[in-house]
Amino acid sequence: MTRLSKKDVLRADQFTRDDIDLILARASEYEAALASKRELDLLRGKILATLFFEPSTRTRLSFEAAMQRLGGRILTVSEAKSTSASKGETLHDTIRTVDGYADAIVIRHPDIGSAEVAARATAKPVLNAGDGAGEHPTQSLLDLYTIQKEQRKADGLTIALVGDLKHGRTVHSLATLLSQFKVSFLFVSPQTLRMPRGIVGRVQERGIAFRETEDLGHALGEADVIYMTRIQRERFADAAEYDRLKDAYVLTRAALVKAKPSITVMHPLPRVNEIAVDVDDLPGAAYFRQSANGVPVRMALLALLLS
Ligand code: CP
């Protein structure tokens, strides 16, 4: 048993620094095991249900790869319309039902707070894979893992979070998680898409230095890590407002001339046009390594919660 056994993963602020160190150390072990093709069967006989009521490529598939790499099996729902939710079933009843089929449940859902609703319906571990514009805590763990691998540390870094900071659940969780480290933040967004005040307050409470700006060029010169995000079309009530903002920030190879040579460029993906494809083959372009890190990090989480 570990202190994470049987726990839910709902928000980034639930993790202590010891939890983070434990998860990421375990992820590093699993990454080495995967690289050496060592078979792991820690979760043989266990079943993970992945319930995705919103689209996903990385989160769902990396959770499923993680479970299978540990010898477990999966039950999956990849779209809401294929479930009885489309006939009016409540989330509570869906989770009560899946409780009878699986040992843990990963859920992505459009409503903020949906993972908490799911967690109240079952004693089995529930992992929040994105609740609307709320949080994405397992993404923040793999983001931190990536930062530590690419930059050899998190402490002392200046981290620029860029784009739709209002609706971007990945940046909400990442800002929260990184507030446990000695970082400083640059929050780069249009005025109407600023980081929610609740998260800014959490950063301030931790004594973390931060600045808010609309100017990506200004941030580029200072950042050790630049974390681009997509303007989240699906969260806009007004299509014209989305059209006005959708090209607010496009990171190009030419623009990166102003950046530190050691800069790490990240993106939770999917990208639309926030990072030009001519950036992809720069040494600091870490976003596809970042998405691959989802497998060992989610293996670590599943092993610690379920074994
Ligand atoms: N980063 C992330 O959540 O990607 P998906 O939407 O593809 O799962």
PDB file of C-alpha atoms and ligand atoms in Angstrom:
ATOM      1  CA  MET A   1       0.000   0.000   0.000  1.00  0.00           C
ATOM      2  CA  THR A   2       1.095   3.579  -0.643  1.00  0.00           C
ATOM      3  CA  ARG A   3      -0.564   6.758   0.557  1.00  0.00           C
ATOM      4  CA  LEU A   4      -2.076   7.060  -2.928  1.00  0.00           C
ATOM      5  CA  SER A   5      -3.756   3.634  -2.826  1.00  0.00           C
ATOM      6  CA  LYS A   6      -7.471   3.746  -3.669  1.00  0.00           C
ATOM      7  CA  LYS A   7      -7.404   7.560  -3.908  1.00  0.00           C
ATOM      8  CA  ASP A   8      -9.208   9.646  -6.521  1.00  0.00           C
ATOM      9  CA  VAL A   9      -7.258  12.048  -8.745  1.00  0.00           C
ATOM     10  CA  LEU A  10      -9.536  15.057  -9.119  1.00  0.00           C
ATOM     11  CA  ARG A  11      -7.474  18.258  -8.866  1.00  0.00           C
ATOM     12  CA  ALA A  12      -3.828  19.287  -9.003  1.00  0.00           C
ATOM     13  CA  ASP A  13      -3.935  20.880  -5.548  1.00  0.00           C
ATOM     14  CA  GLN A  14      -4.512  17.500  -3.905  1.00  0.00           C
ATOM     15  CA  PHE A  15      -0.910  16.416  -4.500  1.00  0.00           C
ATOM     16  CA  THR A  16       1.713  17.032  -1.836  1.00  0.00           C
ATOM     17  CA  ARG A  17       5.304  17.530  -2.885  1.00  0.00           C
ATOM     18  CA  ASP A  18       5.988  13.981  -1.603  1.00  0.00           C
ATOM     19  CA  ASP A  19       3.165  12.603  -3.785  1.00  0.00           C
ATOM     20  CA  ILE A  20       4.592  14.364  -6.819  1.00  0.00           C
ATOM     21  CA  ASP A  21       8.097  13.054  -6.171  1.00  0.00           C
ATOM     22  CA  LEU A  22       6.764   9.512  -5.657  1.00  0.00           C
ATOM     23  CA  ILE A  23       4.690   9.521  -8.854  1.00  0.00           C
ATOM     24  CA  LEU A  24       7.415  11.017 -11.023  1.00  0.00           C
ATOM     25  CA  ALA A  25      10.132   8.720  -9.652  1.00  0.00           C
ATOM     26  CA  ARG A  26       7.901   5.737 -10.418  1.00  0.00           C
ATOM     27  CA  ALA A  27       7.227   7.146 -13.903  1.00  0.00           C
ATOM     28  CA  SER A  28      10.950   7.327 -14.527  1.00  0.00           C
ATOM     29  CA  GLU A  29      11.321   3.648 -13.551  1.00  0.00           C
ATOM     30  CA  TYR A  30       8.503   2.684 -15.915  1.00  0.00           C
ATOM     31  CA  GLU A  31       9.967   4.758 -18.718  1.00  0.00           C
ATOM     32  CA  ALA A  32      13.231   2.816 -18.339  1.00  0.00           C
ATOM     33  CA  ALA A  33      11.317  -0.494 -18.250  1.00  0.00           C
ATOM     34  CA  LEU A  34       9.455   0.427 -21.439  1.00  0.00           C
ATOM     35  CA  ALA A  35      12.708   1.425 -23.156  1.00  0.00           C
ATOM     36  CA  SER A  36      14.302  -1.915 -22.271  1.00  0.00           C
ATOM     37  CA  LYS A  37      11.128  -3.819 -23.342  1.00  0.00           C
ATOM     38  CA  ARG A  38      10.821  -5.257 -19.828  1.00  0.00           C
ATOM     39  CA  GLU A  39       7.364  -6.792 -19.282  1.00  0.00           C
ATOM     40  CA  LEU A  40       5.405  -5.539 -16.287  1.00  0.00           C
ATOM     41  CA  ASP A  41       2.300  -7.258 -15.003  1.00  0.00           C
ATOM     42  CA  LEU A  42       1.570  -5.397 -11.798  1.00  0.00           C
ATOM     43  CA  LEU A  43      -2.089  -4.884 -12.724  1.00  0.00           C
ATOM     44  CA  ARG A  44      -2.862  -8.285 -14.224  1.00  0.00           C
ATOM     45  CA  GLY A  45      -6.505  -9.109 -13.476  1.00  0.00           C
ATOM     46  CA  LYS A  46      -7.511  -5.439 -13.056  1.00  0.00           C
ATOM     47  CA  ILE A  47      -9.853  -3.547 -15.373  1.00  0.00           C
ATOM     48  CA  LEU A  48      -9.774   0.206 -16.093  1.00  0.00           C
ATOM     49  CA  ALA A  49     -12.849   1.929 -17.552  1.00  0.00           C
ATOM     50  CA  THR A  50     -12.118   4.995 -19.685  1.00  0.00           C
ATOM     51  CA  LEU A  51     -15.277   7.091 -20.116  1.00  0.00           C
ATOM     52  CA  PHE A  52     -14.793   9.972 -22.532  1.00  0.00           C
ATOM     53  CA  PHE A  53     -17.810  12.225 -22.989  1.00  0.00           C
ATOM     54  CA  GLU A  54     -15.600  14.727 -24.885  1.00  0.00           C
ATOM     55  CA  PRO A  55     -13.094  13.985 -27.676  1.00  0.00           C
ATOM     56  CA  SER A  56      -9.553  12.885 -26.880  1.00  0.00           C
ATOM     57  CA  THR A  57      -6.579  11.324 -28.596  1.00  0.00           C
ATOM     58  CA  ARG A  58      -3.729  11.514 -26.091  1.00  0.00           C
ATOM     59  CA  THR A  59      -5.386  11.180 -22.716  1.00  0.00           C
ATOM     60  CA  ARG A  60      -7.606   8.232 -23.518  1.00  0.00           C
ATOM     61  CA  LEU A  61      -5.061   6.312 -25.561  1.00  0.00           C
ATOM     62  CA  SER A  62      -2.178   6.916 -23.153  1.00  0.00           C
ATOM     63  CA  PHE A  63      -4.290   5.775 -20.184  1.00  0.00           C
ATOM     64  CA  GLU A  64      -5.235   2.670 -22.146  1.00  0.00           C
ATOM     65  CA  ALA A  65      -1.634   2.037 -23.206  1.00  0.00           C
ATOM     66  CA  ALA A  66      -0.522   2.543 -19.596  1.00  0.00           C
ATOM     67  CA  MET A  67      -3.052   0.022 -18.273  1.00  0.00           C
ATOM     68  CA  GLN A  68      -2.141  -2.552 -20.912  1.00  0.00           C
ATOM     69  CA  ARG A  69       1.605  -2.024 -20.379  1.00  0.00           C
ATOM     70  CA  LEU A  70       0.987  -2.964 -16.733  1.00  0.00           C
ATOM     71  CA  GLY A  71      -0.829  -6.149 -17.708  1.00  0.00           C
ATOM     72  CA  GLY A  72      -4.339  -4.834 -17.045  1.00  0.00           C
ATOM     73  CA  ARG A  73      -7.333  -4.573 -19.337  1.00  0.00           C
ATOM     74  CA  ILE A  74      -9.657  -1.781 -20.407  1.00  0.00           C
ATOM     75  CA  LEU A  75     -13.303  -0.985 -21.087  1.00  0.00           C
ATOM     76  CA  THR A  76     -13.712   2.147 -23.145  1.00  0.00           C
ATOM     77  CA  VAL A  77     -16.311   4.715 -24.145  1.00  0.00           C
ATOM     78  CA  SER A  78     -14.979   7.166 -26.697  1.00  0.00           C
ATOM     79  CA  GLU A  79     -18.068   9.289 -27.306  1.00  0.00           C
ATOM     80  CA  ALA A  80     -21.046  10.335 -25.226  1.00  0.00           C
ATOM     81  CA  LYS A  81     -23.617   9.437 -27.870  1.00  0.00           C
ATOM     82  CA  SER A  82     -22.724   5.746 -27.597  1.00  0.00           C
ATOM     83  CA  THR A  83     -23.743   5.658 -23.918  1.00  0.00           C
ATOM     84  CA  SER A  84     -27.112   5.704 -22.191  1.00  0.00           C
ATOM     85  CA  ALA A  85     -26.339   9.294 -21.172  1.00  0.00           C
ATOM     86  CA  SER A  86     -27.828  10.091 -24.599  1.00  0.00           C
ATOM     87  CA  LYS A  87     -31.081   8.536 -23.337  1.00  0.00           C
ATOM     88  CA  GLY A  88     -31.059  10.726 -20.251  1.00  0.00           C
ATOM     89  CA  GLU A  89     -29.118   8.615 -17.751  1.00  0.00           C
ATOM     90  CA  THR A  90     -27.449  10.714 -15.050  1.00  0.00           C
ATOM     91  CA  LEU A  91     -23.698  10.696 -14.582  1.00  0.00           C
ATOM     92  CA  HIS A  92     -24.235   9.328 -11.082  1.00  0.00           C
ATOM     93  CA  ASP A  93     -26.136   6.306 -12.429  1.00  0.00           C
ATOM     94  CA  THR A  94     -23.610   5.702 -15.210  1.00  0.00           C
ATOM     95  CA  ILE A  95     -20.782   5.617 -12.666  1.00  0.00           C
ATOM     96  CA  ARG A  96     -22.756   3.399 -10.245  1.00  0.00           C
ATOM     97  CA  THR A  97     -23.153   0.993 -13.159  1.00  0.00           C
ATOM     98  CA  VAL A  98     -19.522   1.060 -14.302  1.00  0.00           C
ATOM     99  CA  ASP A  99     -18.517   0.512 -10.663  1.00  0.00           C
ATOM    100  CA  GLY A 100     -19.794  -3.028 -11.159  1.00  0.00           C
ATOM    101  CA  TYR A 101     -17.521  -3.638 -14.156  1.00  0.00           C
ATOM    102  CA  ALA A 102     -14.163  -1.997 -13.441  1.00  0.00           C
ATOM    103  CA  ASP A 103     -11.544  -1.424 -10.718  1.00  0.00           C
ATOM    104  CA  ALA A 104     -10.937   2.246 -11.553  1.00  0.00           C
ATOM    105  CA  ILE A 105     -12.595   4.860 -13.762  1.00  0.00           C
ATOM    106  CA  VAL A 106     -11.027   7.571 -15.912  1.00  0.00           C
ATOM    107  CA  ILE A 107     -13.539  10.227 -16.904  1.00  0.00           C
ATOM    108  CA  ARG A 108     -13.549  13.204 -19.288  1.00  0.00           C
ATOM    109  CA  HIS A 109     -16.724  15.240 -19.298  1.00  0.00           C
ATOM    110  CA  PRO A 110     -17.741  18.748 -20.453  1.00  0.00           C
ATOM    111  CA  ASP A 111     -18.991  19.896 -17.031  1.00  0.00           C
ATOM    112  CA  ILE A 112     -16.724  21.480 -14.435  1.00  0.00           C
ATOM    113  CA  GLY A 113     -16.990  19.380 -11.263  1.00  0.00           C
ATOM    114  CA  SER A 114     -18.126  16.235 -13.104  1.00  0.00           C
ATOM    115  CA  ALA A 115     -15.197  14.173 -11.805  1.00  0.00           C
ATOM    116  CA  GLU A 116     -16.223  15.032  -8.232  1.00  0.00           C
ATOM    117  CA  VAL A 117     -19.785  13.927  -9.052  1.00  0.00           C
ATOM    118  CA  ALA A 118     -18.373  10.668 -10.407  1.00  0.00           C
ATOM    119  CA  ALA A 119     -16.154  10.157  -7.360  1.00  0.00           C
ATOM    120  CA  ARG A 120     -19.161  10.484  -5.037  1.00  0.00           C
ATOM    121  CA  ALA A 121     -20.921   7.684  -6.923  1.00  0.00           C
ATOM    122  CA  THR A 122     -18.239   5.018  -6.371  1.00  0.00           C
ATOM    123  CA  ALA A 123     -15.640   3.966  -3.818  1.00  0.00           C
ATOM    124  CA  LYS A 124     -13.300   2.951  -6.638  1.00  0.00           C
ATOM    125  CA  PRO A 125     -10.573   5.387  -7.771  1.00  0.00           C
ATOM    126  CA  VAL A 126     -11.814   8.043 -10.204  1.00  0.00           C
ATOM    127  CA  LEU A 127      -9.280   9.938 -12.310  1.00  0.00           C
ATOM    128  CA  ASN A 128     -10.246  13.301 -13.783  1.00  0.00           C
ATOM    129  CA  ALA A 129      -9.151  13.340 -17.436  1.00  0.00           C
ATOM    130  CA  GLY A 130     -10.575  16.838 -17.976  1.00  0.00           C
ATOM    131  CA  ASP A 131     -13.766  18.376 -16.591  1.00  0.00           C
ATOM    132  CA  GLY A 132     -14.764  21.081 -19.052  1.00  0.00           C
ATOM    133  CA  ALA A 133     -12.783  24.249 -18.465  1.00  0.00           C
ATOM    134  CA  GLY A 134     -11.905  23.022 -14.956  1.00  0.00           C
ATOM    135  CA  GLU A 135      -8.843  20.853 -14.418  1.00  0.00           C
ATOM    136  CA  HIS A 136      -6.705  18.178 -16.041  1.00  0.00           C
ATOM    137  CA  PRO A 137      -4.529  17.000 -13.156  1.00  0.00           C
ATOM    138  CA  THR A 138      -2.899  13.973 -14.777  1.00  0.00           C
ATOM    139  CA  GLN A 139      -1.799  16.199 -17.682  1.00  0.00           C
ATOM    140  CA  SER A 140      -0.102  18.516 -15.194  1.00  0.00           C
ATOM    141  CA  LEU A 141       1.914  15.598 -13.815  1.00  0.00           C
ATOM    142  CA  LEU A 142       3.161  14.626 -17.261  1.00  0.00           C
ATOM    143  CA  ASP A 143       3.864  18.299 -18.009  1.00  0.00           C
ATOM    144  CA  LEU A 144       5.967  18.594 -14.872  1.00  0.00           C
ATOM    145  CA  TYR A 145       7.721  15.309 -15.691  1.00  0.00           C
ATOM    146  CA  THR A 146       8.533  16.748 -19.137  1.00  0.00           C
ATOM    147  CA  ILE A 147       9.861  20.014 -17.695  1.00  0.00           C
ATOM    148  CA  GLN A 148      12.094  18.124 -15.270  1.00  0.00           C
ATOM    149  CA  LYS A 149      13.404  15.874 -18.042  1.00  0.00           C
ATOM    150  CA  GLU A 150      13.986  18.638 -20.566  1.00  0.00           C
ATOM    151  CA  GLN A 151      15.385  21.263 -18.167  1.00  0.00           C
ATOM    152  CA  ARG A 152      16.813  18.882 -15.513  1.00  0.00           C
ATOM    153  CA  LYS A 153      14.805  20.735 -12.800  1.00  0.00           C
ATOM    154  CA  ALA A 154      11.719  22.861 -12.204  1.00  0.00           C
ATOM    155  CA  ASP A 155      13.027  25.142  -9.437  1.00  0.00           C
ATOM    156  CA  GLY A 156      14.425  28.422 -10.682  1.00  0.00           C
ATOM    157  CA  LEU A 157      12.666  28.351 -14.054  1.00  0.00           C
ATOM    158  CA  THR A 158      10.577  31.071 -15.675  1.00  0.00           C
ATOM    159  CA  ILE A 159       7.557  29.424 -17.247  1.00  0.00           C
ATOM    160  CA  ALA A 160       5.347  31.216 -19.777  1.00  0.00           C
ATOM    161  CA  LEU A 161       1.792  29.884 -20.117  1.00  0.00           C
ATOM    162  CA  VAL A 162       0.358  31.248 -23.360  1.00  0.00           C
ATOM    163  CA  GLY A 163      -3.050  31.358 -25.028  1.00  0.00           C
ATOM    164  CA  ASP A 164      -6.513  30.619 -23.680  1.00  0.00           C
ATOM    165  CA  LEU A 165      -5.736  30.698 -19.968  1.00  0.00           C
ATOM    166  CA  LYS A 166      -9.411  31.213 -19.090  1.00  0.00           C
ATOM    167  CA  HIS A 167     -10.720  27.963 -20.561  1.00  0.00           C
ATOM    168  CA  GLY A 168      -7.520  25.874 -20.664  1.00  0.00           C
ATOM    169  CA  ARG A 169      -7.824  23.162 -18.033  1.00  0.00           C
ATOM    170  CA  THR A 170      -4.231  22.046 -18.585  1.00  0.00           C
ATOM    171  CA  VAL A 171      -2.843  25.438 -17.586  1.00  0.00           C
ATOM    172  CA  HIS A 172      -5.139  25.609 -14.555  1.00  0.00           C
ATOM    173  CA  SER A 173      -3.719  22.347 -13.242  1.00  0.00           C
ATOM    174  CA  LEU A 174      -0.134  23.089 -14.291  1.00  0.00           C
ATOM    175  CA  ALA A 175      -0.038  26.526 -12.628  1.00  0.00           C
ATOM    176  CA  THR A 176      -1.404  24.894  -9.469  1.00  0.00           C
ATOM    177  CA  LEU A 177       1.081  22.018  -9.491  1.00  0.00           C
ATOM    178  CA  LEU A 178       4.094  24.215 -10.298  1.00  0.00           C
ATOM    179  CA  SER A 179       3.180  26.536  -7.432  1.00  0.00           C
ATOM    180  CA  GLN A 180       4.783  23.920  -5.185  1.00  0.00           C
ATOM    181  CA  PHE A 181       8.134  24.735  -6.834  1.00  0.00           C
ATOM    182  CA  LYS A 182      10.301  27.861  -6.869  1.00  0.00           C
ATOM    183  CA  VAL A 183       9.237  28.968 -10.336  1.00  0.00           C
ATOM    184  CA  SER A 184       8.093  32.292 -11.749  1.00  0.00           C
ATOM    185  CA  PHE A 185       5.241  32.623 -14.205  1.00  0.00           C
ATOM    186  CA  LEU A 186       4.448  34.732 -17.227  1.00  0.00           C
ATOM    187  CA  PHE A 187       0.740  34.475 -18.023  1.00  0.00           C
ATOM    188  CA  VAL A 188       0.349  35.521 -21.671  1.00  0.00           C
ATOM    189  CA  SER A 189      -3.207  35.862 -22.954  1.00  0.00           C
ATOM    190  CA  PRO A 190      -5.715  38.229 -24.518  1.00  0.00           C
ATOM    191  CA  GLN A 191      -7.374  40.398 -21.859  1.00  0.00           C
ATOM    192  CA  THR A 192     -10.640  38.436 -22.090  1.00  0.00           C
ATOM    193  CA  LEU A 193      -8.906  35.045 -21.699  1.00  0.00           C
ATOM    194  CA  ARG A 194      -6.830  35.732 -18.581  1.00  0.00           C
ATOM    195  CA  MET A 195      -6.026  33.086 -15.984  1.00  0.00           C
ATOM    196  CA  PRO A 196      -8.999  32.707 -13.577  1.00  0.00           C
ATOM    197  CA  ARG A 197      -8.577  34.814 -10.434  1.00  0.00           C
ATOM    198  CA  GLY A 198      -8.918  31.733  -8.220  1.00  0.00           C
ATOM    199  CA  ILE A 199      -5.786  30.227  -9.734  1.00  0.00           C
ATOM    200  CA  VAL A 200      -3.910  33.523  -9.649  1.00  0.00           C
ATOM    201  CA  GLY A 201      -4.841  33.753  -5.949  1.00  0.00           C
ATOM    202  CA  ARG A 202      -3.445  30.262  -5.343  1.00  0.00           C
ATOM    203  CA  VAL A 203      -0.166  31.282  -7.038  1.00  0.00           C
ATOM    204  CA  GLN A 204      -0.016  34.441  -4.905  1.00  0.00           C
ATOM    205  CA  GLU A 205      -0.696  32.502  -1.693  1.00  0.00           C
ATOM    206  CA  ARG A 206       2.331  30.355  -2.466  1.00  0.00           C
ATOM    207  CA  GLY A 207       4.502  33.467  -2.884  1.00  0.00           C
ATOM    208  CA  ILE A 208       5.191  32.682  -6.552  1.00  0.00           C
ATOM    209  CA  ALA A 209       6.230  35.636  -8.738  1.00  0.00           C
ATOM    210  CA  PHE A 210       4.052  36.148 -11.804  1.00  0.00           C
ATOM    211  CA  ARG A 211       3.268  38.736 -14.458  1.00  0.00           C
ATOM    212  CA  GLU A 212       0.325  38.982 -16.812  1.00  0.00           C
ATOM    213  CA  THR A 213       0.842  40.313 -20.323  1.00  0.00           C
ATOM    214  CA  GLU A 214      -0.704  40.171 -23.779  1.00  0.00           C
ATOM    215  CA  ASP A 215       2.733  40.354 -25.431  1.00  0.00           C
ATOM    216  CA  LEU A 216       4.189  36.996 -26.467  1.00  0.00           C
ATOM    217  CA  GLY A 217       7.341  38.622 -27.891  1.00  0.00           C
ATOM    218  CA  HIS A 218       8.131  40.102 -24.493  1.00  0.00           C
ATOM    219  CA  ALA A 219       7.705  36.728 -22.755  1.00  0.00           C
ATOM    220  CA  LEU A 220       9.854  34.908 -25.308  1.00  0.00           C
ATOM    221  CA  GLY A 221      13.028  36.650 -24.233  1.00  0.00           C
ATOM    222  CA  GLU A 222      12.593  35.667 -20.591  1.00  0.00           C
ATOM    223  CA  ALA A 223      11.092  32.185 -20.591  1.00  0.00           C
ATOM    224  CA  ASP A 224      12.917  28.909 -19.938  1.00  0.00           C
ATOM    225  CA  VAL A 225       9.751  27.024 -20.852  1.00  0.00           C
ATOM    226  CA  ILE A 226       7.037  28.283 -23.159  1.00  0.00           C
ATOM    227  CA  TYR A 227       3.775  26.357 -22.870  1.00  0.00           C
ATOM    228  CA  MET A 228       1.485  27.176 -25.793  1.00  0.00           C
ATOM    229  CA  THR A 229      -2.234  26.371 -25.690  1.00  0.00           C
ATOM    230  CA  ARG A 230      -5.084  26.312 -28.163  1.00  0.00           C
ATOM    231  CA  ILE A 231      -7.865  28.909 -28.107  1.00  0.00           C
ATOM    232  CA  GLN A 232     -10.681  26.587 -27.014  1.00  0.00           C
ATOM    233  CA  ARG A 233     -13.343  27.047 -29.677  1.00  0.00           C
ATOM    234  CA  GLU A 234     -15.743  24.636 -27.940  1.00  0.00           C
ATOM    235  CA  ARG A 235     -15.924  26.872 -24.828  1.00  0.00           C
ATOM    236  CA  PHE A 236     -16.989  30.059 -26.699  1.00  0.00           C
ATOM    237  CA  ALA A 237     -20.670  31.025 -26.735  1.00  0.00           C
ATOM    238  CA  ASP A 238     -19.937  33.661 -29.411  1.00  0.00           C
ATOM    239  CA  ALA A 239     -18.374  32.347 -32.654  1.00  0.00           C
ATOM    240  CA  ALA A 240     -17.365  35.868 -33.728  1.00  0.00           C
ATOM    241  CA  GLU A 241     -15.380  36.309 -30.525  1.00  0.00           C
ATOM    242  CA  TYR A 242     -13.580  33.014 -31.186  1.00  0.00           C
ATOM    243  CA  ASP A 243     -12.762  34.177 -34.741  1.00  0.00           C
ATOM    244  CA  ARG A 244     -11.365  37.420 -33.364  1.00  0.00           C
ATOM    245  CA  LEU A 245      -9.038  35.621 -30.954  1.00  0.00           C
ATOM    246  CA  LYS A 246      -8.173  32.322 -32.627  1.00  0.00           C
ATOM    247  CA  ASP A 247      -4.916  33.551 -34.151  1.00  0.00           C
ATOM    248  CA  ALA A 248      -3.845  35.620 -31.152  1.00  0.00           C
ATOM    249  CA  TYR A 249      -0.575  33.714 -30.703  1.00  0.00           C
ATOM    250  CA  VAL A 250       1.346  31.764 -33.327  1.00  0.00           C
ATOM    251  CA  LEU A 251       4.845  30.679 -32.327  1.00  0.00           C
ATOM    252  CA  THR A 252       7.178  30.485 -35.328  1.00  0.00           C
ATOM    253  CA  ARG A 253      10.775  29.423 -35.773  1.00  0.00           C
ATOM    254  CA  ALA A 254      11.648  33.021 -36.692  1.00  0.00           C
ATOM    255  CA  ALA A 255      10.110  34.327 -33.448  1.00  0.00           C
ATOM    256  CA  LEU A 256      12.155  31.844 -31.409  1.00  0.00           C
ATOM    257  CA  VAL A 257      15.368  33.608 -32.483  1.00  0.00           C
ATOM    258  CA  LYS A 258      14.614  35.999 -29.579  1.00  0.00           C
ATOM    259  CA  ALA A 259      14.350  33.110 -27.078  1.00  0.00           C
ATOM    260  CA  LYS A 260      17.011  31.560 -24.844  1.00  0.00           C
ATOM    261  CA  PRO A 261      18.909  28.845 -26.776  1.00  0.00           C
ATOM    262  CA  SER A 262      17.913  26.364 -24.055  1.00  0.00           C
ATOM    263  CA  ILE A 263      14.171  27.096 -24.279  1.00  0.00           C
ATOM    264  CA  THR A 264      11.735  24.189 -24.050  1.00  0.00           C
ATOM    265  CA  VAL A 265       8.592  24.540 -26.162  1.00  0.00           C
ATOM    266  CA  MET A 266       5.577  22.617 -24.861  1.00  0.00           C
ATOM    267  CA  HIS A 267       1.927  22.224 -25.832  1.00  0.00           C
ATOM    268  CA  PRO A 268      -0.628  19.788 -24.365  1.00  0.00           C
ATOM    269  CA  LEU A 269      -1.886  19.207 -27.935  1.00  0.00           C
ATOM    270  CA  PRO A 270      -3.930  19.102 -30.061  1.00  0.00           C
ATOM    271  CA  ARG A 271      -2.521  22.208 -31.756  1.00  0.00           C
ATOM    272  CA  VAL A 272      -4.471  24.111 -34.350  1.00  0.00           C
ATOM    273  CA  ASN A 273      -2.005  26.771 -35.482  1.00  0.00           C
ATOM    274  CA  GLU A 274      -0.394  27.976 -32.243  1.00  0.00           C
ATOM    275  CA  ILE A 275       2.980  26.469 -33.137  1.00  0.00           C
ATOM    276  CA  ALA A 276       4.147  26.600 -36.757  1.00  0.00           C
ATOM    277  CA  VAL A 277       5.308  23.233 -38.062  1.00  0.00           C
ATOM    278  CA  ASP A 278       8.741  24.718 -38.780  1.00  0.00           C
ATOM    279  CA  VAL A 279       9.321  24.674 -35.012  1.00  0.00           C
ATOM    280  CA  ASP A 280       8.884  20.900 -34.797  1.00  0.00           C
ATOM    281  CA  ASP A 281      12.460  19.911 -35.587  1.00  0.00           C
ATOM    282  CA  LEU A 282      14.120  22.386 -33.210  1.00  0.00           C
ATOM    283  CA  PRO A 283      15.865  20.594 -30.319  1.00  0.00           C
ATOM    284  CA  GLY A 284      13.704  22.380 -27.740  1.00  0.00           C
ATOM    285  CA  ALA A 285      10.401  21.415 -29.376  1.00  0.00           C
ATOM    286  CA  ALA A 286       9.259  18.963 -26.712  1.00  0.00           C
ATOM    287  CA  TYR A 287       5.519  18.612 -27.377  1.00  0.00           C
ATOM    288  CA  PHE A 288       5.576  15.163 -28.953  1.00  0.00           C
ATOM    289  CA  ARG A 289       8.004  13.913 -26.280  1.00  0.00           C
ATOM    290  CA  GLN A 290       5.570  15.475 -23.791  1.00  0.00           C
ATOM    291  CA  SER A 291       2.607  13.493 -25.130  1.00  0.00           C
ATOM    292  CA  ALA A 292       4.689  10.280 -25.079  1.00  0.00           C
ATOM    293  CA  ASN A 293       5.500  10.943 -21.411  1.00  0.00           C
ATOM    294  CA  GLY A 294       1.804  10.447 -20.726  1.00  0.00           C
ATOM    295  CA  VAL A 295       2.288   6.689 -20.791  1.00  0.00           C
ATOM    296  CA  PRO A 296       4.896   6.239 -18.008  1.00  0.00           C
ATOM    297  CA  VAL A 297       3.291   8.953 -15.865  1.00  0.00           C
ATOM    298  CA  ARG A 298      -0.150   7.352 -16.157  1.00  0.00           C
ATOM    299  CA  MET A 299       1.384   3.926 -15.555  1.00  0.00           C
ATOM    300  CA  ALA A 300       2.806   5.294 -12.311  1.00  0.00           C
ATOM    301  CA  LEU A 301      -0.538   6.736 -11.259  1.00  0.00           C
ATOM    302  CA  LEU A 302      -2.460   3.552 -12.043  1.00  0.00           C
ATOM    303  CA  ALA A 303       0.097   1.360 -10.291  1.00  0.00           C
ATOM    304  CA  LEU A 304       0.080   3.537  -7.173  1.00  0.00           C
ATOM    305  CA  LEU A 305      -3.717   3.790  -7.053  1.00  0.00           C
ATOM    306  CA  LEU A 306      -4.512   0.177  -7.875  1.00  0.00           C
ATOM    307  CA  SER A 307      -1.755  -2.123  -6.748  1.00  0.00           C
TER     308      SER A 307
HETATM  309  N1   CP B   1      -3.631  16.866 -23.888  1.00  0.00           N
HETATM  310  C1   CP B   1      -4.854  16.335 -24.063  1.00  0.00           C
HETATM  311  O1   CP B   1      -5.693  16.347 -23.160  1.00  0.00           O
HETATM  312  O2   CP B   1      -5.062  15.811 -25.307  1.00  0.00           O
HETATM  313  P1   CP B   1      -6.372  15.049 -25.766  1.00  0.00           P
HETATM  314  O3   CP B   1      -7.505  16.045 -25.764  1.00  0.00           O
HETATM  315  O4   CP B   1      -6.060  14.508 -27.136  1.00  0.00           O
HETATM  316  O5   CP B   1      -6.643  13.948 -24.759  1.00  0.00           O
END
